[in-house]
Every structure is written in structure tokens, then in C-alpha cells.
PDB file of C-alpha atoms in Angstrom:
ATOM      1  CA  MET A 905      70.730 -81.682-117.613  1.00  0.00           C
ATOM      2  CA  THR A 906      67.734 -81.840-115.324  1.00  0.00           C
ATOM      3  CA  ALA A 907      65.955 -78.754-114.281  1.00  0.00           C
ATOM      4  CA  THR A 908      65.635 -78.151-110.866  1.00  0.00           C
ATOM      5  CA  THR A 909      61.723 -77.054-109.797  1.00  0.00           C
ATOM      6  CA  PRO A 910      61.901 -74.134-107.178  1.00  0.00           C
ATOM      7  CA  VAL A 911      60.330 -75.041-104.035  1.00  0.00           C
ATOM      8  CA  PRO A 912      58.027 -71.893-102.651  1.00  0.00           C
ATOM      9  CA  ALA A 913      59.068 -70.308 -99.269  1.00  0.00           C
ATOM     10  CA  PRO A 914      55.844 -71.488 -97.469  1.00  0.00           C
ATOM     11  CA  VAL A 915      56.598 -75.159 -98.555  1.00  0.00           C
ATOM     12  CA  ARG A 916      60.346 -74.924 -97.496  1.00  0.00           C
ATOM     13  CA  ALA A 917      58.868 -73.279 -94.080  1.00  0.00           C
ATOM     14  CA  VAL A 918      57.018 -76.344 -93.450  1.00  0.00           C
ATOM     15  CA  ALA A 919      59.914 -78.832 -94.385  1.00  0.00           C
ATOM     16  CA  SER A 920      62.190 -77.189 -91.797  1.00  0.00           C
ATOM     17  CA  VAL A 921      59.232 -77.528 -89.242  1.00  0.00           C
ATOM     18  CA  ARG A 922      58.826 -80.868 -90.036  1.00  0.00           C
ATOM     19  CA  ALA A 923      62.713 -81.388 -90.375  1.00  0.00           C
ATOM     20  CA  GLY A 924      62.290 -80.471 -86.668  1.00  0.00           C
ATOM     21  CA  ASP A 925      64.536 -77.200 -86.965  1.00  0.00           C
ATOM     22  CA  PRO A 926      64.101 -75.845 -83.306  1.00  0.00           C
ATOM     23  CA  GLY A 927      63.985 -72.468 -84.374  1.00  0.00           C
ATOM     24  CA  ARG A 928      60.911 -72.789 -86.212  1.00  0.00           C
ATOM     25  CA  ALA A 929      59.017 -75.120 -84.159  1.00  0.00           C
ATOM     26  CA  PRO A 930      55.669 -73.839 -83.358  1.00  0.00           C
ATOM     27  CA  HIS A 931      54.718 -73.231 -79.640  1.00  0.00           C
ATOM     28  CA  ARG A 932      52.989 -75.717 -77.813  1.00  0.00           C
ATOM     29  CA  PRO A 933      51.311 -74.662 -74.528  1.00  0.00           C
ATOM     30  CA  ARG A 934      52.156 -76.713 -71.315  1.00  0.00           C
ATOM     31  CA  ALA A 935      49.970 -78.943 -69.848  1.00  0.00           C
ATOM     32  CA  TRP A 936      50.262 -76.943 -66.796  1.00  0.00           C
ATOM     33  CA  THR A 937      49.435 -73.300 -68.057  1.00  0.00           C
ATOM     34  CA  PRO A 938      45.863 -73.422 -67.745  1.00  0.00           C
ATOM     35  CA  TYR A 939      46.261 -74.068 -64.076  1.00  0.00           C
ATOM     36  CA  ALA A 940      48.867 -71.481 -63.846  1.00  0.00           C
ATOM     37  CA  PHE A 941      46.107 -68.880 -64.918  1.00  0.00           C
ATOM     38  CA  LEU A 942      43.446 -70.735 -62.533  1.00  0.00           C
ATOM     39  CA  ALA A 943      45.920 -70.709 -59.466  1.00  0.00           C
ATOM     40  CA  PRO A 944      45.522 -67.195 -58.118  1.00  0.00           C
ATOM     41  CA  PHE A 945      41.564 -67.632 -58.499  1.00  0.00           C
ATOM     42  CA  LEU A 946      41.853 -71.252 -56.864  1.00  0.00           C
ATOM     43  CA  LEU A 947      44.197 -69.824 -53.999  1.00  0.00           C
ATOM     44  CA  ILE A 948      41.552 -66.857 -52.954  1.00  0.00           C
ATOM     45  CA  PHE A 949      38.381 -69.267 -53.518  1.00  0.00           C
ATOM     46  CA  VAL A 950      40.079 -71.943 -51.003  1.00  0.00           C
ATOM     47  CA  THR A 951      41.184 -69.313 -48.718  1.00  0.00           C
ATOM     48  CA  PHE A 952      38.298 -67.339 -48.377  1.00  0.00           C
ATOM     49  CA  VAL A 953      35.559 -69.691 -49.019  1.00  0.00           C
ATOM     50  CA  LEU A 954      35.931 -73.144 -49.143  1.00  0.00           C
ATOM     51  CA  ALA A 955      38.231 -73.223 -45.854  1.00  0.00           C
ATOM     52  CA  PRO A 956      35.995 -71.147 -43.955  1.00  0.00           C
ATOM     53  CA  ALA A 957      33.008 -73.038 -45.095  1.00  0.00           C
ATOM     54  CA  LEU A 958      34.621 -76.300 -43.898  1.00  0.00           C
ATOM     55  CA  TYR A 959      35.747 -74.974 -40.911  1.00  0.00           C
ATOM     56  CA  GLY A 960      32.462 -73.600 -39.742  1.00  0.00           C
ATOM     57  CA  PHE A 961      30.664 -76.905 -40.723  1.00  0.00           C
ATOM     58  CA  TRP A 962      33.299 -78.615 -38.056  1.00  0.00           C
ATOM     59  CA  MET A 963      32.358 -76.102 -35.616  1.00  0.00           C
ATOM     60  CA  SER A 964      28.611 -76.654 -36.086  1.00  0.00           C
ATOM     61  CA  LEU A 965      29.850 -80.543 -34.786  1.00  0.00           C
ATOM     62  CA  HIS A 966      30.899 -78.960 -31.595  1.00  0.00           C
ATOM     63  CA  ASN A 967      29.663 -77.304 -28.581  1.00  0.00           C
ATOM     64  CA  TRP A 968      32.201 -74.225 -29.438  1.00  0.00           C
ATOM     65  CA  ASP A 969      31.672 -71.677 -26.873  1.00  0.00           C
ATOM     66  CA  PHE A 970      34.588 -69.337 -26.178  1.00  0.00           C
ATOM     67  CA  PHE A 971      33.507 -69.503 -22.364  1.00  0.00           C
ATOM     68  CA  LEU A 972      34.208 -72.935 -22.280  1.00  0.00           C
ATOM     69  CA  PRO A 973      37.702 -74.451 -21.590  1.00  0.00           C
ATOM     70  CA  GLU A 974      37.134 -77.196 -24.616  1.00  0.00           C
ATOM     71  CA  GLN A 975      34.746 -77.533 -27.352  1.00  0.00           C
ATOM     72  CA  PRO A 976      33.485 -80.837 -27.199  1.00  0.00           C
ATOM     73  CA  PHE A 977      32.382 -82.767 -30.164  1.00  0.00           C
ATOM     74  CA  VAL A 978      28.362 -83.044 -30.130  1.00  0.00           C
ATOM     75  CA  GLY A 979      27.744 -84.666 -33.724  1.00  0.00           C
ATOM     76  CA  LEU A 980      24.664 -83.113 -34.857  1.00  0.00           C
ATOM     77  CA  GLN A 981      23.068 -82.217 -31.775  1.00  0.00           C
ATOM     78  CA  ASN A 982      23.289 -78.508 -32.648  1.00  0.00           C
ATOM     79  CA  TYR A 983      21.030 -79.365 -35.745  1.00  0.00           C
ATOM     80  CA  VAL A 984      18.702 -81.496 -33.697  1.00  0.00           C
ATOM     81  CA  GLU A 985      17.801 -78.714 -31.093  1.00  0.00           C
ATOM     82  CA  LEU A 986      16.681 -76.613 -33.924  1.00  0.00           C
ATOM     83  CA  PHE A 987      14.136 -78.870 -34.464  1.00  0.00           C
ATOM     84  CA  THR A 988      13.335 -79.754 -31.077  1.00  0.00           C
ATOM     85  CA  PRO A 989       9.999 -78.716 -29.688  1.00  0.00           C
ATOM     86  CA  GLY A 990      10.160 -76.201 -26.459  1.00  0.00           C
ATOM     87  CA  ALA A 991      13.805 -75.672 -27.033  1.00  0.00           C
ATOM     88  CA  LEU A 992      14.370 -72.031 -26.725  1.00  0.00           C
ATOM     89  CA  VAL A 993      16.938 -71.818 -29.280  1.00  0.00           C
ATOM     90  CA  ALA A 994      14.610 -73.214 -31.847  1.00  0.00           C
ATOM     91  CA  GLN A 995      11.563 -71.179 -30.937  1.00  0.00           C
ATOM     92  CA  GLN A 996      13.869 -68.184 -31.646  1.00  0.00           C
ATOM     93  CA  PHE A 997      15.529 -69.328 -34.699  1.00  0.00           C
ATOM     94  CA  TRP A 998      12.349 -69.909 -36.142  1.00  0.00           C
ATOM     95  CA  GLU A 999      10.803 -66.569 -34.908  1.00  0.00           C
ATOM     96  CA  SER A1000      13.668 -64.964 -36.960  1.00  0.00           C
ATOM     97  CA  MET A1001      13.358 -67.175 -40.050  1.00  0.00           C
ATOM     98  CA  ARG A1002       9.380 -66.149 -40.092  1.00  0.00           C
ATOM     99  CA  ALA A1003      10.519 -62.600 -39.981  1.00  0.00           C
ATOM    100  CA  THR A1004      12.897 -63.208 -42.639  1.00  0.00           C
ATOM    101  CA  GLY A1005      10.139 -65.031 -44.755  1.00  0.00           C
ATOM    102  CA  ILE A1006       8.085 -61.739 -44.176  1.00  0.00           C
ATOM    103  CA  PHE A1007      10.716 -59.453 -45.367  1.00  0.00           C
ATOM    104  CA  VAL A1008      11.295 -61.700 -48.493  1.00  0.00           C
ATOM    105  CA  VAL A1009       7.437 -61.870 -49.192  1.00  0.00           C
ATOM    106  CA  LEU A1010       6.907 -58.154 -48.820  1.00  0.00           C
ATOM    107  CA  SER A1011      10.090 -56.887 -50.722  1.00  0.00           C
ATOM    108  CA  VAL A1012      10.570 -59.479 -53.500  1.00  0.00           C
ATOM    109  CA  PRO A1013       7.697 -58.474 -55.708  1.00  0.00           C
ATOM    110  CA  LEU A1014       8.303 -54.970 -55.588  1.00  0.00           C
ATOM    111  CA  LEU A1015      12.005 -55.282 -56.385  1.00  0.00           C
ATOM    112  CA  MET A1016      11.122 -57.297 -59.247  1.00  0.00           C
ATOM    113  CA  VAL A1017       8.231 -55.209 -60.698  1.00  0.00           C
ATOM    114  CA  ILE A1018       9.362 -51.413 -59.931  1.00  0.00           C
ATOM    115  CA  PRO A1019      12.537 -52.116 -61.461  1.00  0.00           C
ATOM    116  CA  LEU A1020      11.378 -53.428 -64.509  1.00  0.00           C
ATOM    117  CA  GLY A1021       8.857 -50.860 -64.868  1.00  0.00           C
ATOM    118  CA  LEU A1022      11.883 -48.405 -64.372  1.00  0.00           C
ATOM    119  CA  ALA A1023      13.943 -49.991 -67.025  1.00  0.00           C
ATOM    120  CA  LEU A1024      11.476 -49.721 -69.415  1.00  0.00           C
ATOM    121  CA  LEU A1025      11.066 -45.988 -69.243  1.00  0.00           C
ATOM    122  CA  LEU A1026      14.911 -45.725 -69.189  1.00  0.00           C
ATOM    123  CA  ASN A1027      15.281 -47.831 -72.167  1.00  0.00           C
ATOM    124  CA  ARG A1028      13.258 -45.119 -74.191  1.00  0.00           C
ATOM    125  CA  ARG A1029      15.141 -42.065 -76.108  1.00  0.00           C
ATOM    126  CA  PHE A1030      14.596 -38.842 -74.327  1.00  0.00           C
ATOM    127  CA  ARG A1031      16.904 -35.843 -73.293  1.00  0.00           C
ATOM    128  CA  GLY A1032      18.538 -36.395 -69.944  1.00  0.00           C
ATOM    129  CA  ARG A1033      18.165 -40.440 -69.564  1.00  0.00           C
ATOM    130  CA  THR A1034      21.901 -40.699 -68.635  1.00  0.00           C
ATOM    131  CA  PHE A1035      21.145 -38.380 -65.898  1.00  0.00           C
ATOM    132  CA  PHE A1036      18.385 -40.068 -64.485  1.00  0.00           C
ATOM    133  CA  ARG A1037      20.079 -43.692 -64.970  1.00  0.00           C
ATOM    134  CA  ALA A1038      22.723 -42.337 -62.888  1.00  0.00           C
ATOM    135  CA  VAL A1039      20.454 -40.845 -60.268  1.00  0.00           C
ATOM    136  CA  PHE A1040      18.527 -44.087 -59.727  1.00  0.00           C
ATOM    137  CA  PHE A1041      21.397 -45.998 -59.266  1.00  0.00           C
ATOM    138  CA  ALA A1042      23.313 -44.036 -57.083  1.00  0.00           C
ATOM    139  CA  PRO A1043      21.765 -45.125 -53.835  1.00  0.00           C
ATOM    140  CA  TYR A1044      23.007 -48.434 -54.723  1.00  0.00           C
ATOM    141  CA  VAL A1045      26.485 -46.994 -54.146  1.00  0.00           C
ATOM    142  CA  LEU A1046      25.783 -46.070 -50.933  1.00  0.00           C
ATOM    143  CA  GLY A1047      26.621 -48.608 -47.840  1.00  0.00           C
ATOM    144  CA  VAL A1048      23.913 -49.681 -45.640  1.00  0.00           C
ATOM    145  CA  SER A1049      25.508 -48.088 -42.422  1.00  0.00           C
ATOM    146  CA  VAL A1050      25.073 -44.971 -44.342  1.00  0.00           C
ATOM    147  CA  ILE A1051      21.601 -45.894 -45.342  1.00  0.00           C
ATOM    148  CA  GLY A1052      20.546 -46.771 -42.119  1.00  0.00           C
ATOM    149  CA  LEU A1053      21.845 -43.542 -40.576  1.00  0.00           C
ATOM    150  CA  LEU A1054      19.918 -41.349 -43.057  1.00  0.00           C
ATOM    151  CA  TRP A1055      16.792 -43.060 -42.793  1.00  0.00           C
ATOM    152  CA  GLN A1056      17.019 -43.366 -39.032  1.00  0.00           C
ATOM    153  CA  TYR A1057      17.160 -39.426 -39.253  1.00  0.00           C
ATOM    154  CA  LEU A1058      14.405 -39.092 -41.729  1.00  0.00           C
ATOM    155  CA  LEU A1059      11.921 -41.587 -40.255  1.00  0.00           C
ATOM    156  CA  ASN A1060      12.400 -40.481 -36.553  1.00  0.00           C
ATOM    157  CA  ALA A1061       8.726 -40.440 -34.982  1.00  0.00           C
ATOM    158  CA  ASN A1062       9.485 -37.144 -33.343  1.00  0.00           C
ATOM    159  CA  THR A1063      12.194 -35.307 -35.326  1.00  0.00           C
ATOM    160  CA  GLY A1064      12.276 -36.840 -38.645  1.00  0.00           C
ATOM    161  CA  LEU A1065      11.474 -35.050 -41.843  1.00  0.00           C
ATOM    162  CA  VAL A1066       8.966 -37.328 -43.245  1.00  0.00           C
ATOM    163  CA  ASN A1067       6.726 -36.847 -40.204  1.00  0.00           C
ATOM    164  CA  GLY A1068       7.414 -33.029 -40.176  1.00  0.00           C
ATOM    165  CA  TYR A1069       6.276 -33.137 -43.976  1.00  0.00           C
ATOM    166  CA  LEU A1070       3.535 -35.108 -43.000  1.00  0.00           C
ATOM    167  CA  THR A1071       2.443 -32.709 -40.029  1.00  0.00           C
ATOM    168  CA  GLN A1072       2.256 -29.919 -42.551  1.00  0.00           C
ATOM    169  CA  LEU A1073       0.041 -31.926 -44.956  1.00  0.00           C
ATOM    170  CA  GLY A1074      -2.431 -31.967 -42.059  1.00  0.00           C
ATOM    171  CA  LEU A1075      -1.711 -35.525 -40.331  1.00  0.00           C
ATOM    172  CA  ASP A1076      -1.747 -34.930 -36.813  1.00  0.00           C
ATOM    173  CA  GLU A1077      -0.548 -38.109 -35.517  1.00  0.00           C
ATOM    174  CA  LYS A1078       2.940 -38.960 -35.726  1.00  0.00           C
ATOM    175  CA  ILE A1079       3.251 -42.254 -37.300  1.00  0.00           C
ATOM    176  CA  PRO A1080       6.130 -44.569 -35.452  1.00  0.00           C
ATOM    177  CA  TRP A1081       7.717 -45.843 -38.339  1.00  0.00           C
ATOM    178  CA  LEU A1082      10.665 -47.506 -36.520  1.00  0.00           C
ATOM    179  CA  THR A1083       8.936 -48.847 -33.344  1.00  0.00           C
ATOM    180  CA  ALA A1084       5.497 -50.282 -34.125  1.00  0.00           C
ATOM    181  CA  LEU A1085       3.707 -52.838 -36.404  1.00  0.00           C
ATOM    182  CA  PRO A1086       2.900 -52.590 -39.435  1.00  0.00           C
ATOM    183  CA  TRP A1087       4.937 -49.397 -39.779  1.00  0.00           C
ATOM    184  CA  VAL A1088       8.322 -51.020 -39.037  1.00  0.00           C
ATOM    185  CA  TRP A1089       7.550 -53.688 -42.028  1.00  0.00           C
ATOM    186  CA  VAL A1090       6.751 -50.611 -44.430  1.00  0.00           C
ATOM    187  CA  SER A1091       9.783 -48.816 -43.517  1.00  0.00           C
ATOM    188  CA  LEU A1092      11.897 -51.635 -43.968  1.00  0.00           C
ATOM    189  CA  VAL A1093      11.133 -52.678 -46.893  1.00  0.00           C
ATOM    190  CA  GLY A1094      10.638 -49.203 -48.618  1.00  0.00           C
ATOM    191  CA  VAL A1095      14.029 -48.246 -47.569  1.00  0.00           C
ATOM    192  CA  THR A1096      15.271 -51.418 -49.398  1.00  0.00           C
ATOM    193  CA  VAL A1097      13.407 -50.797 -52.383  1.00  0.00           C
ATOM    194  CA  TRP A1098      14.815 -47.548 -52.672  1.00  0.00           C
ATOM    195  CA  TRP A1099      17.993 -48.396 -51.727  1.00  0.00           C
ATOM    196  CA  THR A1100      18.504 -51.490 -54.572  1.00  0.00           C
ATOM    197  CA  MET A1101      16.035 -51.095 -57.480  1.00  0.00           C
ATOM    198  CA  GLY A1102      18.735 -49.459 -59.191  1.00  0.00           C
ATOM    199  CA  PHE A1103      20.813 -52.204 -59.402  1.00  0.00           C
ATOM    200  CA  ASN A1104      18.070 -54.482 -60.809  1.00  0.00           C
ATOM    201  CA  SER A1105      16.743 -51.719 -62.989  1.00  0.00           C
ATOM    202  CA  VAL A1106      20.533 -51.724 -64.630  1.00  0.00           C
ATOM    203  CA  VAL A1107      20.423 -55.299 -64.998  1.00  0.00           C
ATOM    204  CA  TYR A1108      16.806 -55.420 -66.604  1.00  0.00           C
ATOM    205  CA  LEU A1109      18.102 -52.464 -68.786  1.00  0.00           C
ATOM    206  CA  ALA A1110      21.130 -54.305 -70.214  1.00  0.00           C
ATOM    207  CA  GLY A1111      18.585 -57.260 -71.109  1.00  0.00           C
ATOM    208  CA  LEU A1112      16.238 -54.969 -72.650  1.00  0.00           C
ATOM    209  CA  GLN A1113      19.382 -53.461 -75.058  1.00  0.00           C
ATOM    210  CA  GLY A1114      19.949 -56.892 -76.057  1.00  0.00           C
ATOM    211  CA  VAL A1115      16.439 -57.567 -77.280  1.00  0.00           C
ATOM    212  CA  ASP A1116      16.257 -57.628 -81.303  1.00  0.00           C
ATOM    213  CA  GLU A1117      14.511 -54.659 -82.438  1.00  0.00           C
ATOM    214  CA  ASN A1118      13.228 -56.708 -85.603  1.00  0.00           C
ATOM    215  CA  LEU A1119      11.319 -58.453 -82.989  1.00  0.00           C
ATOM    216  CA  TYR A1120       9.433 -55.386 -82.103  1.00  0.00           C
ATOM    217  CA  ASP A1121       9.119 -54.865 -85.920  1.00  0.00           C
ATOM    218  CA  ALA A1122       7.407 -57.978 -86.464  1.00  0.00           C
ATOM    219  CA  ALA A1123       5.152 -57.483 -83.933  1.00  0.00           C
ATOM    220  CA  LYS A1124       4.042 -54.317 -85.258  1.00  0.00           C
ATOM    221  CA  VAL A1125       3.463 -55.756 -88.641  1.00  0.00           C
ATOM    222  CA  ASP A1126       1.137 -58.435 -86.852  1.00  0.00           C
ATOM    223  CA  GLY A1127      -0.826 -55.686 -85.319  1.00  0.00           C
ATOM    224  CA  ALA A1128       0.349 -56.093 -81.493  1.00  0.00           C
ATOM    225  CA  GLY A1129       0.217 -53.152 -79.244  1.00  0.00           C
ATOM    226  CA  PRO A1130       2.802 -51.870 -76.480  1.00  0.00           C
ATOM    227  CA  TRP A1131       1.126 -54.632 -73.893  1.00  0.00           C
ATOM    228  CA  ARG A1132       0.970 -57.646 -76.239  1.00  0.00           C
ATOM    229  CA  GLU A1133       4.921 -56.505 -77.268  1.00  0.00           C
ATOM    230  CA  PHE A1134       5.800 -56.475 -73.680  1.00  0.00           C
ATOM    231  CA  VAL A1135       3.917 -59.828 -73.181  1.00  0.00           C
ATOM    232  CA  HIS A1136       4.954 -61.705 -76.212  1.00  0.00           C
ATOM    233  CA  VAL A1137       8.486 -60.101 -76.849  1.00  0.00           C
ATOM    234  CA  THR A1138       9.683 -58.447 -74.124  1.00  0.00           C
ATOM    235  CA  LEU A1139       9.197 -60.787 -71.363  1.00  0.00           C
ATOM    236  CA  PRO A1140      10.290 -63.866 -73.322  1.00  0.00           C
ATOM    237  CA  GLU A1141      13.420 -62.369 -74.395  1.00  0.00           C
ATOM    238  CA  LEU A1142      13.971 -61.309 -70.640  1.00  0.00           C
ATOM    239  CA  ARG A1143      13.645 -64.752 -69.237  1.00  0.00           C
ATOM    240  CA  PRO A1144      16.995 -65.396 -68.403  1.00  0.00           C
ATOM    241  CA  VAL A1145      17.515 -61.893 -66.827  1.00  0.00           C
ATOM    242  CA  ILE A1146      14.204 -62.293 -64.872  1.00  0.00           C
ATOM    243  CA  LEU A1147      15.676 -65.922 -63.450  1.00  0.00           C
ATOM    244  CA  PHE A1148      18.963 -64.167 -62.418  1.00  0.00           C
ATOM    245  CA  VAL A1149      17.274 -61.171 -60.748  1.00  0.00           C
ATOM    246  CA  LEU A1150      14.839 -63.058 -58.890  1.00  0.00           C
ATOM    247  CA  THR A1151      17.337 -65.470 -57.562  1.00  0.00           C
ATOM    248  CA  MET A1152      19.678 -62.827 -56.533  1.00  0.00           C
ATOM    249  CA  THR A1153      17.036 -60.606 -55.060  1.00  0.00           C
ATOM    250  CA  ILE A1154      15.864 -64.110 -53.084  1.00  0.00           C
ATOM    251  CA  LEU A1155      19.121 -64.166 -51.717  1.00  0.00           C
ATOM    252  CA  ALA A1156      19.517 -60.779 -51.135  1.00  0.00           C
ATOM    253  CA  SER A1157      16.497 -60.272 -49.380  1.00  0.00           C
ATOM    254  CA  ALA A1158      16.664 -63.436 -47.186  1.00  0.00           C
ATOM    255  CA  ASN A1159      20.223 -62.553 -46.000  1.00  0.00           C
ATOM    256  CA  MET A1160      19.070 -59.038 -44.904  1.00  0.00           C
ATOM    257  CA  PHE A1161      20.869 -57.683 -41.726  1.00  0.00           C
ATOM    258  CA  GLY A1162      21.853 -54.137 -41.769  1.00  0.00           C
ATOM    259  CA  GLN A1163      18.582 -52.329 -42.322  1.00  0.00           C
ATOM    260  CA  SER A1164      17.006 -54.182 -39.519  1.00  0.00           C
ATOM    261  CA  TYR A1165      20.231 -53.652 -37.276  1.00  0.00           C
ATOM    262  CA  LEU A1166      20.376 -49.949 -37.992  1.00  0.00           C
ATOM    263  CA  LEU A1167      16.869 -49.104 -38.122  1.00  0.00           C
ATOM    264  CA  THR A1168      14.546 -51.108 -35.665  1.00  0.00           C
ATOM    265  CA  SER A1169      17.217 -53.276 -33.956  1.00  0.00           C
ATOM    266  CA  GLY A1170      15.312 -56.086 -34.557  1.00  0.00           C
ATOM    267  CA  ASN A1171      11.975 -54.392 -32.535  1.00  0.00           C
ATOM    268  CA  PRO A1172       9.283 -54.335 -31.508  1.00  0.00           C
ATOM    269  CA  SER A1173       9.582 -57.896 -29.683  1.00  0.00           C
ATOM    270  CA  ASN A1174      12.008 -59.196 -31.981  1.00  0.00           C
ATOM    271  CA  GLU A1175       9.289 -59.096 -34.713  1.00  0.00           C
ATOM    272  CA  THR A1176      11.686 -57.686 -37.199  1.00  0.00           C
ATOM    273  CA  ARG A1177      14.844 -59.472 -35.858  1.00  0.00           C
ATOM    274  CA  THR A1178      15.785 -61.851 -39.232  1.00  0.00           C
ATOM    275  CA  ALA A1179      17.502 -64.940 -39.252  1.00  0.00           C
ATOM    276  CA  ILE A1180      20.996 -63.390 -40.347  1.00  0.00           C
ATOM    277  CA  MET A1181      20.685 -61.049 -37.120  1.00  0.00           C
ATOM    278  CA  TYR A1182      19.731 -63.852 -34.902  1.00  0.00           C
ATOM    279  CA  ILE A1183      22.456 -66.175 -35.884  1.00  0.00           C
ATOM    280  CA  ALA A1184      25.106 -62.808 -35.412  1.00  0.00           C
ATOM    281  CA  GLN A1185      23.562 -62.109 -31.890  1.00  0.00           C
ATOM    282  CA  VAL A1186      23.968 -66.117 -30.814  1.00  0.00           C
ATOM    283  CA  GLY A1187      27.332 -66.455 -32.418  1.00  0.00           C
ATOM    284  CA  LEU A1188      28.892 -63.071 -31.869  1.00  0.00           C
ATOM    285  CA  GLU A1189      27.150 -61.716 -28.858  1.00  0.00           C
ATOM    286  CA  GLN A1190      26.519 -64.653 -26.871  1.00  0.00           C
ATOM    287  CA  PHE A1191      29.752 -66.551 -28.203  1.00  0.00           C
ATOM    288  CA  ARG A1192      27.964 -69.867 -28.987  1.00  0.00           C
ATOM    289  CA  MET A1193      29.813 -70.268 -32.445  1.00  0.00           C
ATOM    290  CA  GLY A1194      28.680 -74.171 -32.425  1.00  0.00           C
ATOM    291  CA  LYS A1195      25.012 -73.059 -32.683  1.00  0.00           C
ATOM    292  CA  GLY A1196      25.337 -70.146 -34.799  1.00  0.00           C
ATOM    293  CA  ALA A1197      26.866 -72.273 -37.569  1.00  0.00           C
ATOM    294  CA  ALA A1198      24.609 -74.665 -37.538  1.00  0.00           C
ATOM    295  CA  MET A1199      22.006 -71.862 -37.966  1.00  0.00           C
ATOM    296  CA  SER A1200      24.121 -70.552 -40.814  1.00  0.00           C
ATOM    297  CA  TYR A1201      24.167 -74.015 -42.643  1.00  0.00           C
ATOM    298  CA  LEU A1202      20.283 -74.583 -42.201  1.00  0.00           C
ATOM    299  CA  LEU A1203      19.652 -71.318 -43.405  1.00  0.00           C
ATOM    300  CA  ALA A1204      22.141 -71.642 -46.539  1.00  0.00           C
ATOM    301  CA  LEU A1205      20.417 -75.513 -47.238  1.00  0.00           C
ATOM    302  CA  LEU A1206      17.102 -73.687 -47.564  1.00  0.00           C
ATOM    303  CA  LEU A1207      18.407 -70.883 -49.611  1.00  0.00           C
ATOM    304  CA  ILE A1208      19.955 -73.359 -52.055  1.00  0.00           C
ATOM    305  CA  LEU A1209      16.839 -75.316 -52.215  1.00  0.00           C
ATOM    306  CA  VAL A1210      14.621 -72.551 -52.974  1.00  0.00           C
ATOM    307  CA  SER A1211      17.037 -71.280 -55.444  1.00  0.00           C
ATOM    308  CA  ALA A1212      16.720 -74.767 -57.061  1.00  0.00           C
ATOM    309  CA  LEU A1213      12.977 -74.581 -57.063  1.00  0.00           C
ATOM    310  CA  ASN A1214      12.923 -71.484 -58.575  1.00  0.00           C
ATOM    311  CA  PHE A1215      15.305 -72.072 -61.503  1.00  0.00           C
ATOM    312  CA  VAL A1216      13.456 -75.602 -62.246  1.00  0.00           C
ATOM    313  CA  PHE A1217      10.319 -73.941 -62.280  1.00  0.00           C
ATOM    314  CA  LEU A1218      11.069 -70.921 -64.682  1.00  0.00           C
ATOM    315  CA  ARG A1219      12.744 -73.617 -67.065  1.00  0.00           C
ATOM    316  CA  GLN A1220       9.762 -75.642 -67.295  1.00  0.00           C
ATOM    317  CA  LYS A1221       7.944 -72.675 -68.154  1.00  0.00           C
ATOM    318  CA  GLU A1222      10.306 -71.870 -70.767  1.00  0.00           C
ATOM    319  CA  ARG A1223       9.915 -75.135 -72.336  1.00  0.00           C
TER     320      ARG A1223
END
């Protein structure tokens, strides 16, 4: 009589699966499963991003004016006009671009350095640091309309609290914070830094908490002081975070609209009328949507170029 060797349970299960038992067949994802998960995002992206972008570019190729019975096709004429010497729309557009450039140059360095210093302080262990983190981040939660109305009240030359306190300190002359140069730029940049530095600080703080403490211990063993630790450990480890913050800050500053619109209305003499503000005036107030769309795409192209150069520069420096 031949002895029968018992088959272990796992082997029997595998044999059953290989035999094609439908009850034990492993679940295989369908080919369309990833697309099903992506479909909601793709639908939102196409509806609210891609389709409006394509439609806006199509409008920029037409003399799209709500006062005209038809919107004739003009090709690249709206773009060419922006580079035509003597054209009023070109002159005003590049003046608004100059105002945008001034704001970017003044605000970006402050929004890079001040939040980094603040994050370094808030990364230390001390009593109440959670409270201070919330306090510095709180202004960022407010909308631009609230920020504009608040600082319009505080910076009013005649009734504002800022000039009121300065008068009590002995300053007789009232500073025209919102009506004269260079004080309008001081106001716009100062308000923007106060409003948005909390966000950059939180991003920096997240990066600092990801730095390996062993690197600081090794630096201390080598005799490095706080400054050398910052230069040789903190900054290199924060390089990706710095790249992100710098890119986002440049884009946000170049798209500044609400502060200038609510605080200065582009004054004095359109000196603080930024590119976004002028585009809104041309497209939404003057109803010349074709020219406004062309300006928008030119501004977007310049911002893409600046972001790409910034990314390449920091990557090369990292190597």
C-alpha cells in the first residue's frame, strides 16, 4: 500500500488558484482604475483651468470688445500693439509693469529674510512658542479686503492711528502714507510683509524641523559656532524650501492687486498701478477683453521665464 503525503494548506490554496477556481482568484485592478481616481481632478482642472486658459488665448486673438456687435479676428495685433512705440496701451502697460517690478524688488527680499529669521526663533524651545506661531500666522488668514480696510484706517494721513501716535512722539508733520511717494511704496510693502510673512515662516519652520539634528552635533564637534552652523548646515538643508518660497513669493508679489487697489487706487499718478490692476481696468472696466487677455498672457510668459531662471540658477548653485 502506497503512503499518501499530505499537502499543506497553503500549497492546496495555490493549486486551487492555479486551477482557475473563481472563488479564490486574486483581485486584479482594472486598466481604467487609475483614470477613475484621476477623473474628478481632471474634470475640475479642465473646467476651471485649461478651458478658461484656451478661451482667454482665443479672445486675445480677437478685437474682443463688448461695445462692438462682432469680435473680429486680429491675430497677434493685440500682442504687437504692446510693443509698438507711441501706442497709449503699450505705454500704460509697461508703466504698470515697472510698478510691478518695483514692488517685487522691494517686497521679495524682505519676505525671504524676515520670515526665515522668525522661523529660526520660533524653532527654538521656549514657553509659549505655539502661541507666538499662531500670532504671527494669524494675519495671513484674513482676506485682502479686510487687510485693505484695516490699514486704510490706520494709515490715513489725517485720522489714522499711525500718524496719531507719531504726533504724540513729537513728529509735527503728517506723513502722507497713501497719497505721496515714497510713502505709498513703504505702506504697500510694509502691509504686504506684515500680512504674508506668517505663511513663509510656517514653510521655513517645516523645513527647519526636517533638518537632521546629527548634522548640528557634528558641526559642534568640529568647532562650528551658530553662524557657521547656519551657513554650512541650515541653509544647504533648506535649499529646496528656499527655492519654493522664493518662487511662490515672486509670483505672489508680481500678481499684487488688492493692496494697491484698496489702499492707493494706483495713485499718485498711477505710480502704484500694478500690471494686474491695469489688466483689470482694461478688461473689466473698459471692456476691451482682447487687449486685457493679451496683457495677461504676456505677464504669464514673463513670470514663467523668471521662475524657470530662478529654478535653474539655484539648481546650478546646488551642484
